[in-house]
Tab-separated table of C-alpha atoms and ligand atoms in Angstrom:
chain	number	residue	atom	x	y	z
A	1	UNK	CA	23.151	25.263	17.755
A	2	UNK	CA	23.133	22.230	15.378
A	3	UNK	CA	20.805	22.684	12.494
A	4	UNK	CA	17.755	20.383	12.346
A	5	UNK	CA	17.860	17.158	10.437
A	6	UNK	CA	16.429	17.688	7.026
A	7	UNK	CA	13.025	16.189	6.157
A	8	UNK	CA	12.342	14.159	2.878
A	9	UNK	CA	9.300	13.012	0.936
A	10	UNK	CA	9.091	9.461	-0.405
A	11	UNK	CA	7.462	8.573	-3.748
A	12	UNK	CA	6.739	5.141	-4.984
A	13	UNK	CA	6.936	4.971	-8.805
A	14	UNK	CA	5.323	1.902	-10.509
A	15	UNK	CA	7.175	0.830	-13.685
A	16	UNK	CA	5.554	-2.744	-14.163
A	17	UNK	CA	2.608	-4.834	-13.122
A	18	UNK	CA	0.398	-6.032	-12.129
A	19	UNK	CA	1.827	-9.707	-12.186
A	20	UNK	CA	0.005	-12.402	-10.802
A	21	UNK	CA	1.258	-15.446	-8.775
A	22	UNK	CA	0.228	-17.779	-6.121
A	23	UNK	CA	-0.157	-16.175	-2.621
A	24	UNK	CA	2.248	-18.764	-1.302
A	25	UNK	CA	5.128	-17.112	-3.326
A	26	UNK	CA	4.753	-13.524	-1.479
A	27	UNK	CA	3.607	-15.273	1.740
A	28	UNK	CA	5.722	-18.437	2.665
A	29	UNK	CA	3.811	-21.275	2.337
A	30	UNK	CA	0.482	-19.891	2.748
A	31	UNK	CA	-2.707	-20.161	0.193
A	32	UNK	CA	-1.307	-21.980	-2.500
A	33	UNK	CA	-4.293	-22.166	-4.452
A	34	UNK	CA	-5.109	-18.404	-4.120
A	35	UNK	CA	-3.604	-15.884	-6.506
A	36	UNK	CA	-2.288	-12.396	-5.681
A	37	UNK	CA	-1.049	-9.370	-7.743
A	38	UNK	CA	2.102	-7.397	-7.303
A	39	UNK	CA	3.672	-4.195	-8.861
A	40	UNK	CA	7.337	-3.397	-9.619
A	41	UNK	CA	8.527	-0.017	-8.174
A	42	UNK	CA	11.489	2.306	-7.785
A	43	UNK	CA	11.272	5.070	-5.102
A	44	UNK	CA	12.115	8.600	-5.073
A	45	UNK	CA	13.473	10.281	-2.025
A	46	UNK	CA	13.277	14.096	-2.007
A	47	UNK	CA	14.124	17.000	-0.009
A	48	UNK	CA	16.698	19.654	1.324
A	49	UNK	CA	17.586	20.021	-2.462
A	50	UNK	CA	18.391	16.401	-3.163
A	51	UNK	CA	16.795	13.762	-5.126
A	52	UNK	CA	17.811	10.122	-4.512
A	53	UNK	CA	16.590	7.103	-6.390
A	54	UNK	CA	16.131	3.750	-4.740
A	55	UNK	CA	16.655	0.865	-6.947
A	56	UNK	CA	17.195	0.708	-10.695
A	57	UNK	CA	14.152	-1.025	-12.151
A	58	UNK	CA	14.224	-3.199	-15.166
A	59	UNK	CA	16.188	-2.072	-18.489
A	60	UNK	CA	13.805	-2.210	-21.506
A	61	UNK	CA	15.763	-4.962	-23.189
A	62	UNK	CA	15.290	-7.454	-20.145
A	63	UNK	CA	11.620	-6.326	-19.791
A	64	UNK	CA	11.207	-7.619	-23.408
A	65	UNK	CA	12.893	-10.656	-22.887
A	66	UNK	CA	11.174	-11.749	-19.723
A	67	UNK	CA	7.651	-10.210	-21.030
A	68	UNK	CA	7.173	-8.225	-18.105
A	69	UNK	CA	3.307	-7.215	-17.903
A	70	UNK	CA	2.683	-3.456	-17.865
A	71	UNK	CA	6.079	-2.648	-18.256
A	72	UNK	CA	7.087	1.194	-18.821
A	73	UNK	CA	10.629	2.279	-18.974
A	74	UNK	CA	11.401	3.713	-15.369
A	75	UNK	CA	12.864	6.668	-17.125
A	76	UNK	CA	9.555	7.764	-18.679
A	77	UNK	CA	7.612	7.189	-15.238
A	78	UNK	CA	10.191	9.390	-13.377
A	79	UNK	CA	9.856	12.029	-15.889
A	80	UNK	CA	6.386	12.613	-14.815
A	81	UNK	CA	7.654	13.529	-11.456
A	82	UNK	CA	10.009	16.045	-13.178
A	83	UNK	CA	12.804	13.575	-12.435
A	84	UNK	CA	15.391	13.407	-15.135
A	85	UNK	CA	17.240	10.032	-14.753
A	86	UNK	CA	20.331	11.068	-16.606
A	87	UNK	CA	20.924	13.880	-14.172
A	88	UNK	CA	20.449	11.766	-10.888
A	89	UNK	CA	23.375	11.789	-8.778
A	90	UNK	CA	22.610	9.121	-6.042
A	91	UNK	CA	21.063	5.796	-6.578
A	92	UNK	CA	20.730	3.476	-3.651
A	93	UNK	CA	20.820	-0.337	-4.624
A	94	UNK	CA	18.849	-2.522	-2.012
A	95	UNK	CA	19.633	-5.635	-3.643
A	96	UNK	CA	20.897	-7.411	-6.861
A	97	UNK	CA	17.895	-9.382	-8.252
A	98	UNK	CA	17.014	-8.393	-11.755
A	99	UNK	CA	14.025	-6.331	-10.897
A	100	UNK	CA	16.244	-4.068	-8.814
A	101	UNK	CA	19.340	-3.739	-10.690
A	102	UNK	CA	18.752	-4.411	-14.458
A	103	UNK	CA	18.135	-0.483	-15.079
A	104	UNK	CA	21.441	0.425	-13.657
A	105	UNK	CA	22.368	1.761	-17.190
A	106	UNK	CA	19.227	3.961	-17.185
A	107	UNK	CA	21.296	6.454	-14.465
A	108	UNK	CA	24.612	7.083	-16.312
A	109	UNK	CA	25.630	10.033	-14.121
A	110	UNK	CA	24.740	8.520	-10.866
A	111	UNK	CA	26.853	7.114	-7.827
A	112	UNK	CA	25.391	3.897	-6.541
A	113	UNK	CA	25.337	2.623	-2.969
A	114	UNK	CA	25.475	-0.971	-2.194
A	115	UNK	CA	26.470	-3.050	0.601
A	116	UNK	CA	29.830	-4.672	0.204
A	117	UNK	CA	28.634	-8.171	1.047
A	118	UNK	CA	25.667	-7.938	-1.456
A	119	UNK	CA	28.231	-6.894	-4.345
A	120	UNK	CA	30.616	-9.661	-3.174
A	121	UNK	CA	28.003	-12.274	-3.250
A	122	UNK	CA	26.324	-11.825	-6.574
A	123	UNK	CA	29.588	-10.643	-8.441
A	124	UNK	CA	32.213	-12.955	-6.838
A	125	UNK	CA	30.408	-15.961	-5.164
A	126	UNK	CA	29.936	-19.144	-7.406
A	127	UNK	CA	27.139	-20.060	-5.523
A	128	UNK	CA	25.177	-16.981	-7.213
A	129	UNK	CA	25.474	-18.778	-10.510
A	130	UNK	CA	23.393	-21.746	-9.151
A	131	UNK	CA	19.611	-21.994	-10.511
A	132	UNK	CA	17.677	-20.534	-7.493
A	133	UNK	CA	19.841	-17.450	-7.822
A	134	UNK	CA	20.587	-17.269	-11.347
A	135	UNK	CA	16.942	-17.256	-12.128
A	136	UNK	CA	16.750	-13.804	-10.327
A	137	UNK	CA	19.903	-12.392	-11.998
A	138	UNK	CA	20.103	-10.155	-15.027
A	139	UNK	CA	23.789	-10.772	-16.240
A	140	UNK	CA	23.943	-7.477	-18.125
A	141	UNK	CA	23.092	-5.444	-15.087
A	142	UNK	CA	25.167	-7.300	-12.936
A	143	UNK	CA	28.159	-6.941	-15.500
A	144	UNK	CA	27.433	-3.134	-15.466
A	145	UNK	CA	27.554	-3.218	-11.726
A	146	UNK	CA	30.954	-5.289	-11.731
A	147	UNK	CA	32.708	-2.862	-13.926
A	148	UNK	CA	31.934	0.142	-11.631
A	149	UNK	CA	34.042	-1.402	-8.932
A	150	UNK	CA	36.880	0.581	-7.875
A	151	UNK	CA	35.558	3.776	-9.707
A	152	UNK	CA	33.973	6.798	-7.820
A	153	UNK	CA	30.518	5.708	-9.084
A	154	UNK	CA	30.293	2.720	-6.595
A	155	UNK	CA	30.275	3.368	-2.922
A	156	UNK	CA	30.459	0.121	-1.091
A	157	UNK	CA	28.785	0.315	2.450
A	158	UNK	CA	29.676	-2.166	5.294
A	159	UNK	CA	26.984	-2.196	7.815
A	160	UNK	CA	24.626	0.909	8.755
A	161	UNK	CA	25.780	4.141	7.493
A	162	UNK	CA	24.278	7.708	7.200
A	163	UNK	CA	25.060	8.896	3.758
A	164	UNK	CA	23.251	12.390	3.898
A	165	UNK	CA	21.779	14.147	6.955
A	166	UNK	CA	18.366	12.331	7.578
A	167	UNK	CA	19.206	9.323	5.275
A	168	UNK	CA	20.624	6.048	6.679
A	169	UNK	CA	21.526	2.921	4.961
A	170	UNK	CA	20.728	-0.153	7.112
A	171	UNK	CA	22.074	-3.735	6.438
A	172	UNK	CA	19.025	-5.702	6.312
A	173	UNK	CA	20.007	-9.295	5.241
A	174	UNK	CA	17.449	-12.343	4.620
A	175	UNK	CA	15.863	-11.662	1.170
A	176	UNK	CA	19.388	-11.624	-0.005
A	177	UNK	CA	22.820	-11.856	1.727
A	178	UNK	CA	23.558	-8.213	1.919
A	179	UNK	CA	20.197	-6.535	1.204
A	180	UNK	CA	19.940	-3.110	2.683
A	181	UNK	CA	17.038	-0.577	3.354
A	182	UNK	CA	16.812	3.104	3.543
A	183	UNK	CA	15.803	5.078	6.769
A	184	UNK	CA	14.567	8.326	5.819
A	185	UNK	CA	13.719	11.388	8.273
A	186	UNK	CA	10.085	12.606	7.122
A	187	UNK	CA	7.428	15.043	8.654
A	188	UNK	CA	6.063	11.889	10.211
A	189	UNK	CA	9.234	10.674	11.677
A	190	UNK	CA	11.605	7.962	10.724
A	191	UNK	CA	10.191	6.044	7.407
A	192	UNK	CA	12.031	3.012	5.886
A	193	UNK	CA	11.922	2.075	2.108
A	194	UNK	CA	12.246	-1.400	2.755
A	195	UNK	CA	12.150	-2.877	-0.629
A	196	UNK	CA	12.117	-6.658	-0.656
A	197	UNK	CA	12.780	-7.280	2.981
A	198	UNK	CA	8.963	-7.759	2.509
A	199	UNK	CA	6.909	-8.045	-0.687
A	200	UNK	CA	3.685	-6.946	0.658
A	201	UNK	CA	2.759	-5.121	3.999
A	202	UNK	CA	1.271	-8.467	5.307
A	203	UNK	CA	4.764	-9.872	5.487
A	204	UNK	CA	5.576	-7.328	8.070
A	205	UNK	CA	2.178	-7.592	9.987
A	206	UNK	CA	1.987	-11.388	10.044
A	207	UNK	CA	5.959	-11.864	10.610
A	208	UNK	CA	5.647	-14.202	7.329
A	209	UNK	CA	8.264	-13.491	4.638
A	210	UNK	CA	8.019	-14.260	1.041
A	211	UNK	CA	9.273	-17.546	-0.285
A	212	UNK	CA	12.374	-16.021	-1.808
A	213	UNK	CA	14.680	-16.529	1.328
A	214	UNK	CA	18.527	-16.868	1.440
A	215	UNK	CA	18.559	-16.888	5.380
A	216	UNK	CA	15.393	-17.031	7.243
A	217	UNK	CA	16.612	-16.546	10.729
A	218	UNK	CA	18.517	-13.368	9.339
A	219	UNK	CA	15.251	-12.262	7.841
A	220	UNK	CA	13.583	-12.500	11.129
A	221	UNK	CA	16.265	-10.263	12.822
A	222	UNK	CA	15.822	-7.830	10.178
A	223	UNK	CA	12.150	-7.600	10.807
A	224	UNK	CA	12.956	-6.747	14.486
A	225	UNK	CA	15.599	-4.252	13.540
A	226	UNK	CA	13.502	-2.561	11.119
A	227	UNK	CA	10.473	-2.408	13.454
A	228	UNK	CA	12.612	-1.012	16.298
A	229	UNK	CA	13.870	1.744	13.779
A	230	UNK	CA	10.753	2.948	12.217
A	231	UNK	CA	8.740	5.678	14.050
A	232	UNK	CA	5.342	3.812	13.231
A	233	UNK	CA	4.516	0.380	11.507
A	234	UNK	CA	2.703	2.422	8.589
A	235	UNK	CA	5.846	4.105	7.741
A	236	UNK	CA	7.667	0.642	6.852
A	237	UNK	CA	7.240	0.153	3.239
A	238	UNK	CA	7.469	-3.302	1.268
A	239	UNK	CA	8.726	-3.833	-2.196
A	240	UNK	CA	5.805	-4.819	-4.341
A	241	UNK	CA	2.650	-4.184	-2.530
A	242	UNK	CA	-0.318	-3.118	-4.924
A	243	UNK	CA	-1.627	-0.716	-1.968
A	244	UNK	CA	1.533	1.679	-2.514
A	245	UNK	CA	-0.348	2.693	-5.623
A	246	UNK	CA	-3.896	2.627	-4.616
A	247	UNK	CA	-3.840	3.867	-1.086
A	248	UNK	CA	-1.819	6.965	-1.085
A	249	UNK	CA	-2.127	10.263	-2.845
A	250	UNK	CA	-1.503	10.049	-6.588
A	251	UNK	CA	0.797	12.745	-7.827
A	252	UNK	CA	1.210	11.763	-11.312
A	253	UNK	CA	0.081	8.565	-13.383
A	254	UNK	CA	1.490	5.414	-11.440
A	255	UNK	CA	3.356	7.495	-8.838
A	256	UNK	CA	2.088	8.357	-5.322
A	257	UNK	CA	3.416	10.006	-2.361
A	258	UNK	CA	3.951	7.491	0.508
A	259	UNK	CA	5.084	10.239	3.213
B	1	LIG	ZN1	11.859	-7.414	-6.020
């Protein structure tokens, strides 16, 4: 008889925020005059003797340069959960925007999982140097990522792929050309760490994305794909919603257990 699929827990680890912007920035063209707060997170997936990190956060030097409000080195926040970043073996990169890639150097012993088309766009395509893309780029983090090409520390994923029993990476473009999400088997069914496929829960509820769009049609198809995949809508998690910190059990300062 095959052994049952392992079950994992998912933690949201807030390392910066709140940052304030127009609602229209996180809810496409809605409520220009209203303000909304958002946090910056990385996520921990833990179970079956494994600890995986989703996204790298921001490195201290870039946080200083960009004057990111409420910033704490993700390494320090992870330590509150008993996670030693220097010992982490697997980090999943959802996409190559600065708030998700800049901290790549904080995981010196990790293997990184990224979609091939995401790597190719940000590292090779001259369009990625144009202002709308360059504004959300950390050249230092991208250079570190580029240097890993061809080494054992970088795994290029092409589409949907299971990397461990109960942990599947799904290609989910729209926000960026090769954005990926993580489908995780949990005690409550399949959950998805969706990162910036949606900035807040309302993006999924209202089917209105944020204003950070590289392909709106791909984005809508991604929404449908993720909704089909999750066991219930409350297991589909966004990238920057304040509620990930306030509406789930707090297990340490700035860390909640989502499921
Ligand atoms: Zn983000």
